[in-house]
mmCIF file of C-alpha atoms in Angstrom:
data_model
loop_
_atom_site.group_PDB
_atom_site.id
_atom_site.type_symbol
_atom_site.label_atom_id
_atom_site.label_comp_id
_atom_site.label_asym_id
_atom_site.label_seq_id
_atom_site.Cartn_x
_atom_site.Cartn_y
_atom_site.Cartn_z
ATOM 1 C CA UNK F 1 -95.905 -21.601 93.079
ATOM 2 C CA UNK F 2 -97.651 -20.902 96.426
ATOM 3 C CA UNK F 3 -98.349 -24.261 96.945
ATOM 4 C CA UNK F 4 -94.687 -25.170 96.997
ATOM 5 C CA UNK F 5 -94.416 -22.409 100.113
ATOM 6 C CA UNK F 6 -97.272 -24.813 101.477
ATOM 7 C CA UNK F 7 -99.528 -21.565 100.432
ATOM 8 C CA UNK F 8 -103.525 -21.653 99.968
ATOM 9 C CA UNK F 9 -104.179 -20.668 96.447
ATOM 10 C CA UNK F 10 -105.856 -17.598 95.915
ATOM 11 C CA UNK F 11 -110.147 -17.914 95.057
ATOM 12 C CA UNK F 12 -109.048 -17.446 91.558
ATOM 13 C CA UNK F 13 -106.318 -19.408 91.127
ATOM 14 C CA UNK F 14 -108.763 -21.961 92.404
ATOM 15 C CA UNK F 15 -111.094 -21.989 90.216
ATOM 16 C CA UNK F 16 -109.295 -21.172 87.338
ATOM 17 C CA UNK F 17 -108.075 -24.772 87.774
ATOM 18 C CA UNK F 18 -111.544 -26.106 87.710
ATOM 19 C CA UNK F 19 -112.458 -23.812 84.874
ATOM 20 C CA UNK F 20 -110.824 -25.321 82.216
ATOM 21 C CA UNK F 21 -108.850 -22.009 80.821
ATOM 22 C CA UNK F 22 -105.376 -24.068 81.475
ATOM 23 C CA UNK F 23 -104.746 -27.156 79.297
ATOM 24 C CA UNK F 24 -105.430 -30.356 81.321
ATOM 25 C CA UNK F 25 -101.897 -31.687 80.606
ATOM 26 C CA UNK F 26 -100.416 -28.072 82.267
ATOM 27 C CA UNK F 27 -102.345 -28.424 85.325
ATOM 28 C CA UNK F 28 -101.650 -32.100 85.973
ATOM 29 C CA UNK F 29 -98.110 -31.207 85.530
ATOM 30 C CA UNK F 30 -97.990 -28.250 88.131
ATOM 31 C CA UNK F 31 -99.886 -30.965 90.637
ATOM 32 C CA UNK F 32 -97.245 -33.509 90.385
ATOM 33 C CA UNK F 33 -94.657 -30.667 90.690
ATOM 34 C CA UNK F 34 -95.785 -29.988 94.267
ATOM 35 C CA UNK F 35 -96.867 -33.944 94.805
ATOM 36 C CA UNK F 36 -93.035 -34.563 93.903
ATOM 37 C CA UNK F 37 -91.830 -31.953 96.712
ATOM 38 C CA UNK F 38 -93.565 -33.592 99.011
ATOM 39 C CA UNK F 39 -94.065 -37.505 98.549
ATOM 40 C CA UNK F 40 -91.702 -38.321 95.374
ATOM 41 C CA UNK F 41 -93.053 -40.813 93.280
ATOM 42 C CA UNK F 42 -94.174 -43.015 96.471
ATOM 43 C CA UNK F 43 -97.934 -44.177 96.019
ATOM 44 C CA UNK F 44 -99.521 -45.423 99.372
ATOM 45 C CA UNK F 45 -102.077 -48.364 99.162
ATOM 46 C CA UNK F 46 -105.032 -48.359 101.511
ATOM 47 C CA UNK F 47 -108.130 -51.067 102.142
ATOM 48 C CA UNK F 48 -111.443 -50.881 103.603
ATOM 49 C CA UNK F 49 -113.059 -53.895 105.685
ATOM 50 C CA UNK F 50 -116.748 -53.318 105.848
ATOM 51 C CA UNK F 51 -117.560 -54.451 109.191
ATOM 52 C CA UNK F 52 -121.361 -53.830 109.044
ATOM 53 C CA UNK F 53 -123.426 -53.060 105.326
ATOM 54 C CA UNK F 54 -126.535 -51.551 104.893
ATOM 55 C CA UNK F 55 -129.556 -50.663 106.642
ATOM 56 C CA UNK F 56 -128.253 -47.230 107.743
ATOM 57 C CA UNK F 57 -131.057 -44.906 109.196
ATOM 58 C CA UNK F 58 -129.116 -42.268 107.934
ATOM 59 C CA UNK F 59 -130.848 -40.744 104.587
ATOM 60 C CA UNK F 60 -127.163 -39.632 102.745
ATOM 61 C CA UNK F 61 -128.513 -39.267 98.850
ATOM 62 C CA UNK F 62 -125.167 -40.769 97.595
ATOM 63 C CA UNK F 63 -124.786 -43.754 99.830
ATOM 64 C CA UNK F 64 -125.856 -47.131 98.800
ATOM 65 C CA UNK F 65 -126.541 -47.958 102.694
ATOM 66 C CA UNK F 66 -129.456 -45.089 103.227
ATOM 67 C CA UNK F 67 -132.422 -45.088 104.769
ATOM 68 C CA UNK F 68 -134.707 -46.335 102.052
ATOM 69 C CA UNK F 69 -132.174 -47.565 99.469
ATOM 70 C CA UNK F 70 -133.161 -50.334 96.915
ATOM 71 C CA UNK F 71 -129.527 -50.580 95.306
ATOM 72 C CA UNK F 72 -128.909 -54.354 95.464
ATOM 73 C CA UNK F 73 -125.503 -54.493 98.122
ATOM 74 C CA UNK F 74 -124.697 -57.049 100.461
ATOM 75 C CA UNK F 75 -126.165 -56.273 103.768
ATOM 76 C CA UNK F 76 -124.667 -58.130 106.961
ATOM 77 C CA UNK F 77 -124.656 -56.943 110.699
ATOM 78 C CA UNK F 78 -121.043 -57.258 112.423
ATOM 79 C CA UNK F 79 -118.293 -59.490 111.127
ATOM 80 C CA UNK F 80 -116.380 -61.155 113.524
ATOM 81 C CA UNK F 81 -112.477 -59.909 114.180
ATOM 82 C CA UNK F 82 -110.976 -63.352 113.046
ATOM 83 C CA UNK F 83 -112.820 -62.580 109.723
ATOM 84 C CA UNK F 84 -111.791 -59.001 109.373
ATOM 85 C CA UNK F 85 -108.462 -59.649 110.397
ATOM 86 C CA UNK F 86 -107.849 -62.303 108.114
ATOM 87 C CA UNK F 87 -108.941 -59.556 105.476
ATOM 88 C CA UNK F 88 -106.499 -57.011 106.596
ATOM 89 C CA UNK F 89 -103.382 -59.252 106.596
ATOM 90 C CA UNK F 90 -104.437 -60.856 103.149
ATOM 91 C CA UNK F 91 -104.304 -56.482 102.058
ATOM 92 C CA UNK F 92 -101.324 -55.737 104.202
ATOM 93 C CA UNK F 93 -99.729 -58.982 102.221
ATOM 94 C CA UNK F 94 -100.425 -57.143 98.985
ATOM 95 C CA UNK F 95 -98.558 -54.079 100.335
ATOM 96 C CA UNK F 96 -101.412 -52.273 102.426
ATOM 97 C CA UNK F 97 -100.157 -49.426 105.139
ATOM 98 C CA UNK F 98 -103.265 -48.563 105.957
ATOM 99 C CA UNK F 99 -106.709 -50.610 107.094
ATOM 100 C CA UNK F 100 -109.677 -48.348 106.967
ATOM 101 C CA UNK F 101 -112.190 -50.747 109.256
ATOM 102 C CA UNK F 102 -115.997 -49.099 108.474
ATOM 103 C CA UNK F 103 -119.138 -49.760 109.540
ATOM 104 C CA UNK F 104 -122.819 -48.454 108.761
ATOM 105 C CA UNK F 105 -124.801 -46.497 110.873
ATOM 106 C CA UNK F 106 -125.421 -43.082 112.333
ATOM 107 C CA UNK F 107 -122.607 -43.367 115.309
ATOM 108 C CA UNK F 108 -121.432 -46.412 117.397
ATOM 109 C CA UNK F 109 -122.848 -47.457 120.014
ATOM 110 C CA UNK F 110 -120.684 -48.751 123.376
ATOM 111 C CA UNK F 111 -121.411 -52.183 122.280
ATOM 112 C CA UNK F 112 -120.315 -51.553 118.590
ATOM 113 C CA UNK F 113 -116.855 -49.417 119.980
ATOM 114 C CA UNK F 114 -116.043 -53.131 122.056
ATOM 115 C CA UNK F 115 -116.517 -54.669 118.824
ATOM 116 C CA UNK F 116 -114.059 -52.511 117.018
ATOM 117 C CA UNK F 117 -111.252 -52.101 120.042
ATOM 118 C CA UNK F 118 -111.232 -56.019 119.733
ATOM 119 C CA UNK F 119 -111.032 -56.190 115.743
ATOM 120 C CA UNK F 120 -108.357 -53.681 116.385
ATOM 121 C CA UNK F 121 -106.379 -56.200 118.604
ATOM 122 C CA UNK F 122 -106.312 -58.530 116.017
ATOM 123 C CA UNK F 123 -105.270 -56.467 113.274
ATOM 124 C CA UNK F 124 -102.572 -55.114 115.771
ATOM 125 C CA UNK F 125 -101.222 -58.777 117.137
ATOM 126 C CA UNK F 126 -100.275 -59.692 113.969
ATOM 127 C CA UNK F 127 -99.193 -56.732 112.320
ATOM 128 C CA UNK F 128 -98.116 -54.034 115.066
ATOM 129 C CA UNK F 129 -96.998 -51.272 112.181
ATOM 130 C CA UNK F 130 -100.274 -51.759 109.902
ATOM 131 C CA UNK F 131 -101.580 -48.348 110.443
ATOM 132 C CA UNK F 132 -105.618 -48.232 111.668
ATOM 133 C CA UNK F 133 -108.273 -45.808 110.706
ATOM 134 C CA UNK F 134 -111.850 -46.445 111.812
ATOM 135 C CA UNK F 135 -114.978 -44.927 110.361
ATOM 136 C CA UNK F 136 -117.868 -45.861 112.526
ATOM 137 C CA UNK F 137 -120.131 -42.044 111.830
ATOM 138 C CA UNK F 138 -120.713 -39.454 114.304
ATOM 139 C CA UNK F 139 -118.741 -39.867 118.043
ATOM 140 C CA UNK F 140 -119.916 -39.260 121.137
ATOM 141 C CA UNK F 141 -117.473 -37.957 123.624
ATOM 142 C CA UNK F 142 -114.724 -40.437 125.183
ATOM 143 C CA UNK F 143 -115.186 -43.134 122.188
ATOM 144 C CA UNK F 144 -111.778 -41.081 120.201
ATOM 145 C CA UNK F 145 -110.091 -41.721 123.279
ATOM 146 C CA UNK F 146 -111.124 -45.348 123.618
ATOM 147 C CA UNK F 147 -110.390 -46.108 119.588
ATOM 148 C CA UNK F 148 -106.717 -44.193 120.185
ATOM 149 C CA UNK F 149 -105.866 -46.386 123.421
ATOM 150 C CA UNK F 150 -107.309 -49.805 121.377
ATOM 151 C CA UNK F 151 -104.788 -49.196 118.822
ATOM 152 C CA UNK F 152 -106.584 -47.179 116.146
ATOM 153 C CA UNK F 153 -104.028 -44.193 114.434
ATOM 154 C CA UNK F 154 -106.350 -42.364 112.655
ATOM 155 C CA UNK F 155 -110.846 -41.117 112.194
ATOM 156 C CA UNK F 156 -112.282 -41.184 109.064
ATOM 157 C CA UNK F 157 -114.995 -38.613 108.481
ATOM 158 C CA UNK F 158 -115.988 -36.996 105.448
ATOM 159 C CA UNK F 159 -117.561 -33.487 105.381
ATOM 160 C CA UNK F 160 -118.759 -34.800 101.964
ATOM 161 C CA UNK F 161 -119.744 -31.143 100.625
ATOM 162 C CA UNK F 162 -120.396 -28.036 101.143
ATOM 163 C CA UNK F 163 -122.053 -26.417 103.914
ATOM 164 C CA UNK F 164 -124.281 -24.592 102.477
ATOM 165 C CA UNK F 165 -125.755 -27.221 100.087
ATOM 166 C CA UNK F 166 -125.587 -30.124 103.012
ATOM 167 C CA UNK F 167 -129.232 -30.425 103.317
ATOM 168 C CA UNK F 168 -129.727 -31.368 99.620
ATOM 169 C CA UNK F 169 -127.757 -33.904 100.464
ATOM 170 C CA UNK F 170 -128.347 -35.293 103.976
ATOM 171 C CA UNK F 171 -131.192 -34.332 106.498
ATOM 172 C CA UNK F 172 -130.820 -36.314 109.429
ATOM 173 C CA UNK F 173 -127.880 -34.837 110.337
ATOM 174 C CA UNK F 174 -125.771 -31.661 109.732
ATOM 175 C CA UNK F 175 -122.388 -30.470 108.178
ATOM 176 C CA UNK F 176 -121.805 -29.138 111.717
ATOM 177 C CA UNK F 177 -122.178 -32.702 113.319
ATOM 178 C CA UNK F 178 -119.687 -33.726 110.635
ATOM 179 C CA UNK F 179 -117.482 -30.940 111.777
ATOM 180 C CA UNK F 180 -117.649 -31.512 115.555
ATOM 181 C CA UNK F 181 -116.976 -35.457 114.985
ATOM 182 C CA UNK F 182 -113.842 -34.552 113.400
ATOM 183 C CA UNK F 183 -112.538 -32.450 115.953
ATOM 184 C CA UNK F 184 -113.761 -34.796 118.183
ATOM 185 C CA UNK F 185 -111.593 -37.392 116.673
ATOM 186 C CA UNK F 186 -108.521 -34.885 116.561
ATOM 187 C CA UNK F 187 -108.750 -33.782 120.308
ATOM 188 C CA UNK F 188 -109.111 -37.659 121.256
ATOM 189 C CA UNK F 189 -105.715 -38.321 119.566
ATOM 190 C CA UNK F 190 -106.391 -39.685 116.713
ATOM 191 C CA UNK F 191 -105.120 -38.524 112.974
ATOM 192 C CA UNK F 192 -108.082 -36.784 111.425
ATOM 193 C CA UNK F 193 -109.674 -38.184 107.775
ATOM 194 C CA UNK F 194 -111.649 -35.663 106.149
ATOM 195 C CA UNK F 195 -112.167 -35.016 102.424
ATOM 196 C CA UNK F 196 -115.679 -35.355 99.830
ATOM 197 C CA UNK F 197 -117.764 -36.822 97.394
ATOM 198 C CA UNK F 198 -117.661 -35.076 93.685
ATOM 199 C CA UNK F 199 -120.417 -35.629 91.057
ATOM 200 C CA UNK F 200 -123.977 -34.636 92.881
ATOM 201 C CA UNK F 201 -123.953 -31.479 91.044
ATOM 202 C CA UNK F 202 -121.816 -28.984 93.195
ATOM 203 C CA UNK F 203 -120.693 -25.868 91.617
ATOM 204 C CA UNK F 204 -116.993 -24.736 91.050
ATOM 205 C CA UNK F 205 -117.838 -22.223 93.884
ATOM 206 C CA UNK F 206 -119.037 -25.013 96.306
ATOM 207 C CA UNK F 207 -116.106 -27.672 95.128
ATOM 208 C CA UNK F 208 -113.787 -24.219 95.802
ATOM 209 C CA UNK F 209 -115.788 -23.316 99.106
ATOM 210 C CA UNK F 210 -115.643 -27.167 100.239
ATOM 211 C CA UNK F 211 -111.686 -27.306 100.177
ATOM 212 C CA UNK F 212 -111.235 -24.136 101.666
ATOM 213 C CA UNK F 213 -113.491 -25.130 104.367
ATOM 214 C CA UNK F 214 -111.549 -28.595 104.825
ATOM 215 C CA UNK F 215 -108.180 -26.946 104.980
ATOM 216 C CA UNK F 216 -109.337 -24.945 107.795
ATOM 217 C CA UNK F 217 -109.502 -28.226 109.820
ATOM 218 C CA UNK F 218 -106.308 -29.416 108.870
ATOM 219 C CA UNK F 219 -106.624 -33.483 108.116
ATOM 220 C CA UNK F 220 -103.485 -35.159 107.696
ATOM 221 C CA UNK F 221 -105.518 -37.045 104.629
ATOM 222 C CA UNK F 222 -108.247 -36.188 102.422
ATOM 223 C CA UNK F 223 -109.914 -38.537 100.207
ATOM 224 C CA UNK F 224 -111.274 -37.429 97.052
ATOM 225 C CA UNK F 225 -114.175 -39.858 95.846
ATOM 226 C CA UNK F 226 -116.389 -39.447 92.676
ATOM 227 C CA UNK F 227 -119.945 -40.579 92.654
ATOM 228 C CA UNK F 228 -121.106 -44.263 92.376
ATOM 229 C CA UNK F 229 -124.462 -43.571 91.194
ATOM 230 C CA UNK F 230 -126.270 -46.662 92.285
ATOM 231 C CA UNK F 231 -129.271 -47.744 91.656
ATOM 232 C CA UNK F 232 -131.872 -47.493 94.049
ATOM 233 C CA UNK F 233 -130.567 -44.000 95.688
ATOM 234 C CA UNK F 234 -131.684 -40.564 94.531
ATOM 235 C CA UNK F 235 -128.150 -39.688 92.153
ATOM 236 C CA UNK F 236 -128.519 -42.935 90.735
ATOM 237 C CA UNK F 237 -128.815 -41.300 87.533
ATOM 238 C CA UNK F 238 -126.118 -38.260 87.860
ATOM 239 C CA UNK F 239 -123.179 -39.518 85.457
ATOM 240 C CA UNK F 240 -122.132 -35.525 84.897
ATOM 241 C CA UNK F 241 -118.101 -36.553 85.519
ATOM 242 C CA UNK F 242 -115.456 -36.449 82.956
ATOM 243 C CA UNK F 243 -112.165 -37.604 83.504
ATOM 244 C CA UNK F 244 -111.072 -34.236 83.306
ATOM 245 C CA UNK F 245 -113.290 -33.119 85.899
ATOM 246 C CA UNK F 246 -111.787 -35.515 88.052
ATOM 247 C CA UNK F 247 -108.257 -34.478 87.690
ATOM 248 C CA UNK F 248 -109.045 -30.973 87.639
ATOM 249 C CA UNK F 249 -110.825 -31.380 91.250
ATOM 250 C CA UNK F 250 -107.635 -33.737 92.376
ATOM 251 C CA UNK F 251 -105.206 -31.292 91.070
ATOM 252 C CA UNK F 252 -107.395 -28.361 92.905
ATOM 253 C CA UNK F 253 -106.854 -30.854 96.348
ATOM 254 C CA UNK F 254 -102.931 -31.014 95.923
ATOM 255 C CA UNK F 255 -102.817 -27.325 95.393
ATOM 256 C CA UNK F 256 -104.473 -26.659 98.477
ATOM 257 C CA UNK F 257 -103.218 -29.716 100.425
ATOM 258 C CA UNK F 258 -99.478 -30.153 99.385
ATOM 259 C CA UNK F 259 -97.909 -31.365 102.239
ATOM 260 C CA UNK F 260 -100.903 -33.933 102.799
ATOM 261 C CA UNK F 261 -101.890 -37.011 101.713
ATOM 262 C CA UNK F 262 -104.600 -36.703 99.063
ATOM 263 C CA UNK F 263 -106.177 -39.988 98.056
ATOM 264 C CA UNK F 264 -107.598 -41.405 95.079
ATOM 265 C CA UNK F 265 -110.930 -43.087 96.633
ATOM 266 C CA UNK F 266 -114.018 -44.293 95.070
ATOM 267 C CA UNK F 267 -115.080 -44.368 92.053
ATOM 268 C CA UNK F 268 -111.870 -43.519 90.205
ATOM 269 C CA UNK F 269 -112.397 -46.762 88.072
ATOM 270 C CA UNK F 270 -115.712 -45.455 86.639
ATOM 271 C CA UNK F 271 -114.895 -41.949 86.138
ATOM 272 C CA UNK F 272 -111.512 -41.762 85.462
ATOM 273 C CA UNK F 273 -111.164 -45.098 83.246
ATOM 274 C CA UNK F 274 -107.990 -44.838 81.055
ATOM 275 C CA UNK F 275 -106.731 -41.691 82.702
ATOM 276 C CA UNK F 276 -106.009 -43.200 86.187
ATOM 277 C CA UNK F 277 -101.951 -43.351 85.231
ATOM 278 C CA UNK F 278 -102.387 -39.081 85.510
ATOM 279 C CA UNK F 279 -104.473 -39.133 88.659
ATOM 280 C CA UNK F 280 -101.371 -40.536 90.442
ATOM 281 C CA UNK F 281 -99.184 -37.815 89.133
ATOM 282 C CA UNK F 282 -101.686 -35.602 91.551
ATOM 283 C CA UNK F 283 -102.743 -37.771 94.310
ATOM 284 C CA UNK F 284 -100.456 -39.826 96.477
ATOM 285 C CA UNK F 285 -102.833 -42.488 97.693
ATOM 286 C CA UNK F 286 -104.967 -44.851 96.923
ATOM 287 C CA UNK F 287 -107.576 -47.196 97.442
ATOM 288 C CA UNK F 288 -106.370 -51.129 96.888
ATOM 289 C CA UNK F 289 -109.174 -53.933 96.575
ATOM 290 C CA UNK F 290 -113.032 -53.190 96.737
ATOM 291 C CA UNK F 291 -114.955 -50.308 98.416
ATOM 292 C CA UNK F 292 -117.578 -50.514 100.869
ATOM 293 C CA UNK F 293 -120.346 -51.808 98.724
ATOM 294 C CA UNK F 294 -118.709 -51.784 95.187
ATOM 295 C CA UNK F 295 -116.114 -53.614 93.500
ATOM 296 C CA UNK F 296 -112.891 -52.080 92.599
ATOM 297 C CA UNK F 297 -110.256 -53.147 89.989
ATOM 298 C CA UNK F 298 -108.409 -56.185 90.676
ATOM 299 C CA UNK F 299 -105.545 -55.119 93.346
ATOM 300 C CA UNK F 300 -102.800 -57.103 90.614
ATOM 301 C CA UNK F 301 -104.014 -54.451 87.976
ATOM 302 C CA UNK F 302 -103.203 -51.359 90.828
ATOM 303 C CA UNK F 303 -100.023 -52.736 91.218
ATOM 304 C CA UNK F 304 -99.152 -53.255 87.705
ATOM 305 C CA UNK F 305 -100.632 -49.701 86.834
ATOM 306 C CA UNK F 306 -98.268 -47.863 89.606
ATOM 307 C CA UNK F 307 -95.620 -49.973 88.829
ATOM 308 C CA UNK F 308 -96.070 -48.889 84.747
ATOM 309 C CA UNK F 309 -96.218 -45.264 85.739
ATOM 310 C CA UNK F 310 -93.094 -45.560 87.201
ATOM 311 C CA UNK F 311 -94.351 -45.140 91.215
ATOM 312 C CA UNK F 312 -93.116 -47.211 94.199
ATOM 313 C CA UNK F 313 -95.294 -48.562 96.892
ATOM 314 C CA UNK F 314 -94.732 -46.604 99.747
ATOM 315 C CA UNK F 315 -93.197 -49.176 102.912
ATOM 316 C CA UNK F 316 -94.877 -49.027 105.986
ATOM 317 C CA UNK F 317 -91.640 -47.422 107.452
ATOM 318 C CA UNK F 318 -92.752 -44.484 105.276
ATOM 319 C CA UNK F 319 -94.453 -41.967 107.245
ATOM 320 C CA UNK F 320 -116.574 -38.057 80.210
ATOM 321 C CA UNK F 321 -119.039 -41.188 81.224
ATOM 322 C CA UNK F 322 -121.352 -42.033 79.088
ATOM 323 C CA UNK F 323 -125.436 -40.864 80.663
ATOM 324 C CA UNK F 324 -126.838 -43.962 82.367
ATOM 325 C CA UNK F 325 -124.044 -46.567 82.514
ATOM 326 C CA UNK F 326 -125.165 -48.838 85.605
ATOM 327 C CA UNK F 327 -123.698 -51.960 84.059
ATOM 328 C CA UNK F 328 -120.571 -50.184 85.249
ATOM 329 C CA UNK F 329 -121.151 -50.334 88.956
ATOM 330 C CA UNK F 330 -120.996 -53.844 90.133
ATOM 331 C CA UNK F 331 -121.951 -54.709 93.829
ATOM 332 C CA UNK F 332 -119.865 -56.200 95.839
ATOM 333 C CA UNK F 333 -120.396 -60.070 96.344
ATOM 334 C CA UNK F 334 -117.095 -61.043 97.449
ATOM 335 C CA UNK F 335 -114.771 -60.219 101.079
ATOM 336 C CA UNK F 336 -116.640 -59.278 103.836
ATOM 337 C CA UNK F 337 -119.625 -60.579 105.023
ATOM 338 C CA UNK F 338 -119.534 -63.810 102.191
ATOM 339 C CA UNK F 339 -118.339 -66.580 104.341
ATOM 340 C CA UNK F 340 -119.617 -68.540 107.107
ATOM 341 C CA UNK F 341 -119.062 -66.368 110.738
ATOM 342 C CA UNK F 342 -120.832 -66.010 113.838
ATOM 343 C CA UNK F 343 -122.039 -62.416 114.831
ATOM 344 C CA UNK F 344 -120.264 -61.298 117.703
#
């Protein structure tokens, strides 16, 4: 198996996986082969703190916090870093390695990088091996640099999908800025974050042309999210994902990222429903706790499903839906942005 040798499958082996020739049970079963080389049965638990929701002037048709969205999400400016600290060592309590801190918005600002370099600190003071990503949109030059010295380890920053359908997607800014803040990230020290959203009607060429692509930058982790069509944004009504889409697209990311961590992001609870137990056969990470503007599963039920499946939290010493379900995306009311604070 090539991606044993750490090999890129061939076009064709690619999306013969995504093609549905090979029984679903066969290709899940080749994934975990080559997750097994690499990570064992170890399943590592992330969490997002949602610094700042909403009112993004970006125009992203998937996201929630777009220009012009009506979906019904919590919407706050800055939390303060007592508050977002408190959230990260309540996750890193529950077994969290890594805090992904996010905020809306097109890129930070110098103001909003002060903000994060001291949320950082507090994070960091009381738990020194707690590993820090930061997603704050596109960087301008020196503000890698700044994150990496403040404490942050890695840059989250999705390319989303393809290039060449990007602007049915997003038109105030380009794949290519996505691409340059990535390297931007990776040249100011910090571990790049890079993987894509599945579900807004991308091709098996695109999904194919959209890994390739990604594995040309070389993350160290790619999260794979499925669609949260939301209300209020223009794919709130694209429920086109089955599970087995889902694991065929995971299984497609392990192939061509064995050696990296491939992570089960958002939306696996709506798309994937009882057949989360075989996602983690393929990917080696996951989400614990809610997403940026959606609920997850409770982080007890996470545990208990790893647990069942016979994974092991990794230590931090470790380097079909139905067509218009809505009543299955719940918006966030709860962490973040719910309890008294003063904006900093």
């Amino acid at each position: 198996m090539t991606s044993l040798k750490r090999e890129l499958p061939t076009r064709a082996d690619a999306l013969q996986v995504l093609a549905g020739e090979d029984e679903l049970v066969d290709v899940v079963a080749a994934a975990f082969k080559v997750r097994r080389e690499f990570f064992g049965r170890r399943v590592k638990l992330n969490t997002i703190v949602n610094l700042k929701s909403g009112l993004c002037p970006e125009d992203c048709a998937y996201c929630s916090q777009r220009l012009g969205s009506t979906a019904d999400i919590l919407k706050y400016s800055w939390i303060d870093s007592v508050e977002a600290a408190q959230l990260a060592g309540d996750a890193v309590a529950a077994g969290v390695k890594r805090v992904c801190l996010v905020a809306s918005g097109r890129g930070p600002g110098d103001r909003d990088i002060r903000r994060v370099e001291s949320v950082i600190g507090a994070i960091k003071d009381e738990h020194p091996q707690v590993e820090i990503c930061v997603c704050l949109g596109l960087l301008q030059a020196g503000q890698a640099e700044r994150l990496r010295a403040a404490g942050a380890y890695a840059y989250s920053h999705n390319l989303n999908t393809s290039e060449q359908r990007y602007g049915d997607i997003c038109t105030t800014h380009t794949y290519g800025d996505r691409v340059e803040t990535l390297q931007r990230a990776a040249r100011g020290g910090l571990s790049p974050c890079s993987g894509a959203i599945f579900g807004m009607g991308e091709s098996d060429d695109e999904i194919v042309d959209l890994a390739f692509a990604l594995r040309e930058l070389d993350p160290d982790s790619v999260p794979v999210n499925f669609l949260i069509p939301f209300e209020g944004t223009p794919l709130g009504g694209r429920w086109e994902l089955t599970p087995e889409r889902c694991l065929r697209i995971l299984a497609l990311f392990r192939f061509c990222f064995p050696d990296v961590e491939v992570r089960l992001a958002g939306g696996r609870e709506i798309h994937l429903r009882g057949l989360q137990v075989l996602a983690l056969h393929v990917a080696n990470s996951i989400f614990l706790g809610d997403y940026l503007t959606s609920e997850g599963q409770p982080g007890a039920d996470d545990l208990q499903l790893i647990a069942d499946a016979g994974f092991t939290v990794e230590g931090l010493d470790h380097t079909t839906s139905p067509d218009v379900r809505h009543d299955l995306v719940t918006p966030r009311r709860r962490g973040a942005g719910t309890s008294p604070r003063r904006d900093a």
